[in-house]
DNA sequence: ATAGAATCAGAATAATATTTGGAATTTTGT
DNA sequence: ACAAAATTCCAAATATTATTCTGATTCTAT
């Protein structure tokens, strides 16, 4: 399958759906200047080709009592495939870890961890993450405040 | 306004809408075991109270040619309010920086940066970020691969 | 117990999504 | 350049969903 080329109209659709994932097809079609039928067809194609992976509600963490958000940088004892697999499998069991990226630099992984408070954060780290046998060291950055959290990616023009 | 208490049904709604932001109200009502009318009423209340902030399409960065994603840790020359304001204002101008968090630890901010390739990343950093006068130092972590990217927050049960 | 508020189901209506058929445009191969 | 093929589009018809409304039931606080 060729990597599917989308045109200017598709890009506009992607911009709009990133900013408002629940816009109606009727409104979307007005915004991009097409009738509803081809608009829907384009959206479906973007979904079917996997360019649009999914849609999600974004919640206010403070209002659902998730006050302590952190980034945690993790180093493994050795970075062979076996160890990485063990780590990934363990991470996937933990709902509070919502992101896990393998990164360059002096650490191996960076995690994003969402918890209710410091106590639950500490408990999670001590009992669930430190306990993963392949983990060597961890370094936490507690998020004090968030100044930008855009869900709109900068799609290149060409 | 009291901090609005949501019950078990609301929590289920939040779980479902985080996982599938475009589910129809009809299907949602079936999933939670209520009729459409009160289901919609609950969703609207969750939106109006700000617990649900927004809805967004999630795209495949590789397929839209955004192959280089990084975390960048930034230290400012001094962390007074004035400098922070200057920094935030500058960051908000840059579409490629989709997240900006003020954090504890040896750096001041952590950014998430989305670009097409290494060349565009370097250009962005040199010409847009390094140029911000209050920036002292930067340290990059390039994302090699993403093992988890969940849009579902672990809502505390009580 | 009882008034008031909140929540619910079911039905009616309004809006939207989705399908269909065919015209117009673009693309492709010669 | 040309014609066939493919793509893209619109407009209209139908199916599905959202939304509103009414009244019954449950919950809450006194």
Coordinates of C-alpha atoms (C1' of nucleotides) in Angstrom, one line a residue:
Chain A
X1 CA 0.0 0.0 0.0
X2 CA 1.5 3.4 -1.0
X3 CA 1.7 5.9 1.9
X4 CA -1.5 7.6 0.8
X5 CA -1.3 11.2 -0.1
X6 CA -3.8 13.7 1.3
X7 CA -4.5 17.0 -0.3
X8 CA -5.1 20.5 1.0
X9 CA -8.8 19.7 1.8
X10 CA -7.7 16.6 3.8
X11 CA -5.2 18.6 5.7
X12 CA -8.0 21.1 6.6
X13 CA -10.1 18.2 7.8
X14 CA -7.3 16.9 9.9
X15 CA -6.7 20.3 11.5
X16 CA -10.4 20.7 12.3
X17 CA -10.8 17.2 13.7
X18 CA -7.7 17.5 15.9
X19 CA -9.1 20.7 17.3
X20 CA -12.7 19.5 17.6
X21 CA -13.1 15.7 17.4
X22 CA -16.8 15.9 17.8
X23 CA -17.7 18.4 15.1
X24 CA -20.7 17.1 13.1
X25 CA -20.1 16.1 9.5
X26 CA -22.6 18.7 8.5
X27 CA -20.6 21.5 10.1
X28 CA -17.3 20.1 9.0
X29 CA -18.6 20.0 5.4
X30 CA -19.5 23.7 5.7
X31 CA -16.1 24.6 7.1
X32 CA -14.2 23.0 4.3
X33 CA -16.6 24.0 1.6
X34 CA -17.8 20.6 0.4
X35 CA -21.2 18.9 0.6
X36 CA -21.7 16.3 3.4
X37 CA -21.2 13.2 1.2
X38 CA -17.7 13.7 0.0
X39 CA -16.7 15.2 3.3
X40 CA -17.8 12.0 5.1
X41 CA -16.0 10.0 2.4
X42 CA -12.8 11.8 3.1
X43 CA -13.0 11.4 6.8
X44 CA -13.7 7.7 6.5
X45 CA -10.7 7.3 4.2
X46 CA -8.5 9.2 6.7
X47 CA -9.7 6.8 9.4
X48 CA -9.4 3.7 7.3
X49 CA -5.8 4.5 6.2
X50 CA -4.9 5.0 9.8
X51 CA -4.0 8.6 9.5
X52 CA -6.7 9.3 12.0
X53 CA -6.1 6.7 14.7
X54 CA -8.8 7.5 17.2
X55 CA -10.9 10.1 19.0
X56 CA -10.7 11.0 22.6
X57 CA -12.3 13.2 25.2
X58 CA -9.8 15.3 27.1
X59 CA -10.5 15.7 30.8
X60 CA -9.5 18.3 33.4
X61 CA -7.2 16.3 35.6
X62 CA -7.7 18.6 38.6
X63 CA -11.4 18.2 38.5
X64 CA -11.2 14.4 38.6
X65 CA -8.8 14.6 41.5
X66 CA -5.6 13.7 39.6
X67 CA -3.5 16.5 41.0
X68 CA 0.0 15.0 40.7
X69 CA 1.3 14.6 37.2
X70 CA 5.0 13.7 36.6
X71 CA 7.5 12.8 34.0
X72 CA 9.8 10.0 35.1
X73 CA 13.0 9.2 33.4
X74 CA 14.0 5.6 33.7
X75 CA 17.3 3.8 33.1
X76 CA 17.4 0.0 32.7
X77 CA 20.2 -2.2 34.0
X78 CA 21.0 -3.2 30.4
X79 CA 19.2 -2.2 27.2
X80 CA 19.0 -5.5 25.4
X81 CA 15.7 -6.5 23.8
X82 CA 14.8 -9.0 26.5
X83 CA 15.1 -6.4 29.3
X84 CA 13.1 -3.9 27.2
X85 CA 10.3 -6.4 26.7
X86 CA 10.1 -7.1 30.4
X87 CA 9.9 -3.4 31.1
X88 CA 7.3 -2.6 28.4
X89 CA 5.1 -5.5 29.6
X90 CA 5.2 -4.3 33.2
X91 CA 4.5 -0.7 32.2
X92 CA 1.5 -1.7 30.2
X93 CA -0.1 -3.2 33.3
X94 CA 0.0 0.2 35.1
X95 CA -2.9 2.5 34.3
X96 CA -1.3 5.5 35.9
X97 CA 1.5 5.4 33.4
X98 CA -0.2 6.9 30.3
X99 CA 2.9 7.4 28.2
X100 CA 6.1 5.5 27.7
X101 CA 8.7 6.5 25.2
X102 CA 12.1 5.1 24.5
X103 CA 14.5 8.0 24.2
X104 CA 18.0 9.0 23.4
X105 CA 20.2 10.6 26.1
X106 CA 21.4 9.6 29.5
X107 CA 18.2 7.7 30.3
X108 CA 16.4 5.0 28.4
X109 CA 12.7 5.8 28.9
X110 CA 10.5 8.7 29.8
X111 CA 7.2 8.0 31.3
X112 CA 4.2 10.2 32.0
X113 CA 2.5 9.3 35.3
X114 CA -0.8 10.6 36.5
X115 CA -1.8 10.2 40.1
X116 CA -4.1 11.7 42.7
X117 CA -1.5 13.0 45.1
X118 CA 2.0 12.7 46.3
X119 CA 1.3 9.8 48.6
X120 CA -0.3 7.7 45.8
X121 CA 2.5 8.7 43.5
X122 CA 5.1 7.5 45.9
X123 CA 3.3 4.3 46.5
X124 CA 3.0 3.6 42.8
X125 CA 6.7 4.3 42.2
X126 CA 7.9 2.2 45.1
X127 CA 5.5 -0.7 44.7
X128 CA 4.9 -0.9 41.0
X129 CA 7.8 0.7 39.1
X130 CA 10.9 0.2 41.3
X131 CA 9.9 -3.4 41.6
X132 CA 10.3 -4.1 38.0
X133 CA 13.5 -6.1 38.1
X134 CA 15.2 -4.6 35.0
X135 CA 14.9 -1.0 36.3
X136 CA 18.1 0.5 37.4
X137 CA 17.4 4.1 38.3
X138 CA 14.6 6.7 38.1
X139 CA 14.5 10.4 38.1
X140 CA 11.2 12.3 38.6
X141 CA 10.1 15.7 37.3
X142 CA 6.8 16.8 39.0
X143 CA 4.7 19.0 36.8
X144 CA 4.1 22.3 38.6
X145 CA 1.9 23.7 35.9
X146 CA 1.0 23.2 32.3
X147 CA 1.2 26.2 30.0
X148 CA 0.5 24.4 26.7
X149 CA -1.1 21.2 25.9
X150 CA -2.1 21.3 22.3
X151 CA -3.7 18.3 20.6
X152 CA -3.1 19.8 17.2
X153 CA 0.0 18.6 15.4
X154 CA 1.8 20.9 12.9
X155 CA 1.1 19.0 9.7
X156 CA 3.8 19.8 7.1
X157 CA 2.5 21.6 4.1
X158 CA 4.2 19.5 1.4
Chain B
X1 CA -19.5 26.4 42.8
X2 CA -18.8 23.2 44.7
X3 CA -16.4 20.9 42.9
X4 CA -19.2 18.8 41.4
X5 CA -19.4 15.2 42.4
X6 CA -19.8 12.6 39.7
X7 CA -21.1 9.1 40.4
X8 CA -20.3 5.6 39.2
X9 CA -22.2 6.1 36.0
X10 CA -20.5 9.4 35.2
X11 CA -17.1 7.7 35.7
X12 CA -18.1 5.0 33.2
X13 CA -19.1 7.7 30.8
X14 CA -15.8 9.4 31.2
X15 CA -13.9 6.2 30.7
X16 CA -15.9 5.5 27.5
X17 CA -15.5 9.0 26.1
X18 CA -11.8 9.0 26.8
X19 CA -11.4 5.8 24.9
X20 CA -13.8 6.7 22.1
X21 CA -14.6 10.4 21.8
X22 CA -16.9 9.9 18.9
X23 CA -19.2 7.2 20.2
X24 CA -22.9 8.0 19.5
X25 CA -25.1 9.0 22.4
X26 CA -27.3 6.0 21.4
X27 CA -24.4 3.5 21.8
X28 CA -23.1 5.2 24.9
X29 CA -26.5 4.9 26.5
X30 CA -26.6 1.2 25.8
X31 CA -23.1 0.7 27.2
X32 CA -24.0 2.4 30.5
X33 CA -27.5 1.0 30.8
X34 CA -29.5 4.2 30.6
X35 CA -31.9 5.6 28.0
X36 CA -30.5 8.3 25.6
X37 CA -32.1 11.2 27.3
X38 CA -30.4 11.0 30.8
X39 CA -27.2 9.9 29.1
X40 CA -27.1 13.0 27.0
X41 CA -27.9 15.1 30.0
X42 CA -25.0 13.6 32.0
X43 CA -22.6 14.2 29.1
X44 CA -23.7 17.8 28.8
X45 CA -23.2 18.3 32.5
X46 CA -19.7 16.8 32.3
X47 CA -18.9 19.2 29.5
X48 CA -20.5 22.2 31.1
X49 CA -18.7 21.7 34.4
X50 CA -15.5 21.5 32.5
X51 CA -14.6 18.0 33.5
X52 CA -14.7 17.2 29.9
X53 CA -12.6 20.0 28.3
X54 CA -12.7 19.0 24.7
X55 CA -12.5 16.2 22.1
X56 CA -9.7 15.5 19.7
X57 CA -8.7 13.3 16.8
X58 CA -5.5 11.5 17.4
X59 CA -3.3 11.2 14.3
X60 CA -0.5 8.9 13.3
X61 CA 2.5 11.2 13.3
X62 CA 4.5 8.9 11.0
X63 CA 1.8 9.0 8.3
X64 CA 1.6 12.7 8.2
X65 CA 5.4 12.9 7.9
X66 CA 6.2 14.0 11.4
X67 CA 8.9 11.6 12.1
X68 CA 11.0 13.4 14.7
X69 CA 9.4 13.8 18.1
X70 CA 11.4 15.0 21.1
X71 CA 11.3 16.0 24.6
X72 CA 13.3 19.1 25.4
X73 CA 14.3 20.2 28.9
X74 CA 14.9 23.9 29.2
X75 CA 16.5 26.0 31.9
X76 CA 16.0 29.7 32.1
X77 CA 18.6 32.3 33.0
X78 CA 16.5 33.1 36.1
X79 CA 13.1 31.9 37.1
X80 CA 11.3 35.0 38.0
X81 CA 7.8 35.6 36.8
X82 CA 8.8 38.1 34.2
X83 CA 11.2 35.6 32.6
X84 CA 8.7 32.9 32.7
X85 CA 6.1 35.1 31.0
X86 CA 8.5 35.9 28.3
X87 CA 9.2 32.3 27.8
X88 CA 5.6 31.1 27.8
X89 CA 4.6 33.8 25.3
X90 CA 7.3 32.8 22.9
X91 CA 6.5 29.1 23.2
X92 CA 2.8 29.7 22.4
X93 CA 3.9 31.1 19.1
X94 CA 5.5 27.8 18.0
X95 CA 3.1 25.3 16.6
X96 CA 5.7 22.5 16.7
X97 CA 5.8 22.8 20.5
X98 CA 2.7 21.0 21.5
X99 CA 3.3 20.7 25.2
X100 CA 5.0 22.9 27.8
X101 CA 5.2 22.1 31.4
X102 CA 6.9 23.8 34.3
X103 CA 8.6 21.1 36.3
X104 CA 10.7 20.4 39.4
X105 CA 14.2 19.2 39.1
X106 CA 17.4 20.4 37.6
X107 CA 15.6 22.0 34.6
X108 CA 12.7 24.4 34.5
X109 CA 10.5 23.3 31.6
X110 CA 9.9 20.2 29.6
X111 CA 8.6 20.7 26.1
X112 CA 7.3 18.2 23.6
X113 CA 8.3 19.0 20.1
X114 CA 7.0 17.5 16.9
X115 CA 8.8 17.9 13.6
X116 CA 9.2 16.4 10.2
X117 CA 12.9 15.4 10.4
X118 CA 16.2 16.1 12.1
X119 CA 16.9 19.1 9.9
X120 CA 13.6 20.8 10.6
X121 CA 14.1 20.0 14.3
X122 CA 17.5 21.6 14.4
X123 CA 16.3 24.6 12.5
X124 CA 13.4 25.1 14.9
X125 CA 15.6 24.8 17.9
X126 CA 18.3 27.1 16.7
X127 CA 16.1 29.7 15.2
X128 CA 13.0 29.8 17.4
X129 CA 13.9 28.4 20.8
X130 CA 17.5 29.2 21.4
X131 CA 16.7 32.7 20.3
X132 CA 14.3 33.3 23.2
X133 CA 16.4 35.6 25.3
X134 CA 15.6 34.2 28.7
X135 CA 16.6 30.6 27.7
X136 CA 19.8 29.5 29.3
X137 CA 20.3 25.8 28.3
X138 CA 18.4 23.0 26.5
X139 CA 18.8 19.3 26.6
X140 CA 17.0 17.1 24.1
X141 CA 15.7 13.5 24.2
X142 CA 14.7 12.2 20.9
X143 CA 11.8 9.7 21.0
X144 CA 13.0 6.5 19.4
X145 CA 9.8 4.7 19.8
X146 CA 6.5 5.0 21.7
X147 CA 5.3 1.9 23.6
X148 CA 2.4 3.5 25.3
X149 CA 0.3 6.5 24.5
X150 CA -3.0 6.2 26.4
X151 CA -5.6 8.9 26.3
X152 CA -7.4 7.3 29.2
X153 CA -6.7 8.8 32.6
X154 CA -6.9 6.6 35.7
X155 CA -9.9 8.2 37.4
X156 CA -9.7 7.6 41.2
X157 CA -12.6 5.5 42.5
X158 CA -13.6 7.6 45.5
Chain C
dA1 C1' -43.8 11.5 56.6
dT2 C1' -43.5 14.9 53.1
dA3 C1' -42.1 18.7 50.1
dG4 C1' -38.6 19.7 46.8
dA5 C1' -35.0 18.3 43.8
dA6 C1' -33.0 15.1 40.9
dT7 C1' -33.2 11.4 37.8
dC8 C1' -35.3 8.5 34.8
dA9 C1' -38.0 6.3 30.6
dG10 C1' -40.5 6.7 26.6
dA11 C1' -42.4 9.2 22.9
dA12 C1' -42.3 13.0 19.6
dT13 C1' -39.6 16.0 16.8
dA14 C1' -35.4 18.0 14.8
dA15 C1' -31.0 17.3 13.1
dT16 C1' -27.5 14.6 11.3
dA17 C1' -25.4 10.6 9.2
dT18 C1' -25.3 7.6 5.5
dT19 C1' -26.4 5.7 1.0
dT20 C1' -27.3 6.1 -3.7
dG21 C1' -27.1 7.6 -8.5
dG22 C1' -25.3 10.1 -11.7
dA23 C1' -22.7 14.5 -13.5
dA24 C1' -18.3 16.7 -13.7
dT25 C1' -13.6 16.7 -13.2
dT26 C1' -9.1 14.8 -13.2
dT27 C1' -5.9 11.2 -14.3
dT28 C1' -3.7 7.9 -17.1
dG29 C1' -2.0 5.6 -21.1
dT30 C1' -1.5 5.9 -25.8
Chain D
dA1 C1' -4.1 15.6 -27.7
dC2 C1' -7.5 12.2 -26.9
dA3 C1' -10.5 8.9 -24.9
dA4 C1' -11.2 5.6 -21.3
dA5 C1' -10.9 4.9 -16.5
dA6 C1' -10.9 6.6 -12.1
dT7 C1' -11.9 10.0 -8.9
dT8 C1' -14.5 13.5 -6.9
dC9 C1' -18.3 15.8 -6.4
dC10 C1' -23.4 17.3 -5.6
dA11 C1' -28.2 16.5 -4.6
dA12 C1' -31.8 13.8 -3.0
dA13 C1' -33.6 9.9 -0.4
dT14 C1' -33.4 7.1 3.7
dA15 C1' -31.7 5.6 8.1
dT16 C1' -30.0 6.8 12.3
dT17 C1' -29.1 9.8 16.0
dA18 C1' -29.7 13.9 18.8
dT19 C1' -32.6 16.6 21.4
dT20 C1' -36.8 18.1 23.6
dC21 C1' -40.7 17.2 26.3
dT22 C1' -43.8 15.1 29.7
dG23 C1' -44.8 12.7 33.5
dA24 C1' -43.5 8.9 36.8
dT25 C1' -40.2 7.5 40.1
dT26 C1' -36.5 7.9 43.3
dC27 C1' -33.7 10.4 46.4
dT28 C1' -32.8 14.0 50.1
dA29 C1' -33.4 16.9 53.8
dT30 C1' -36.2 18.4 57.1

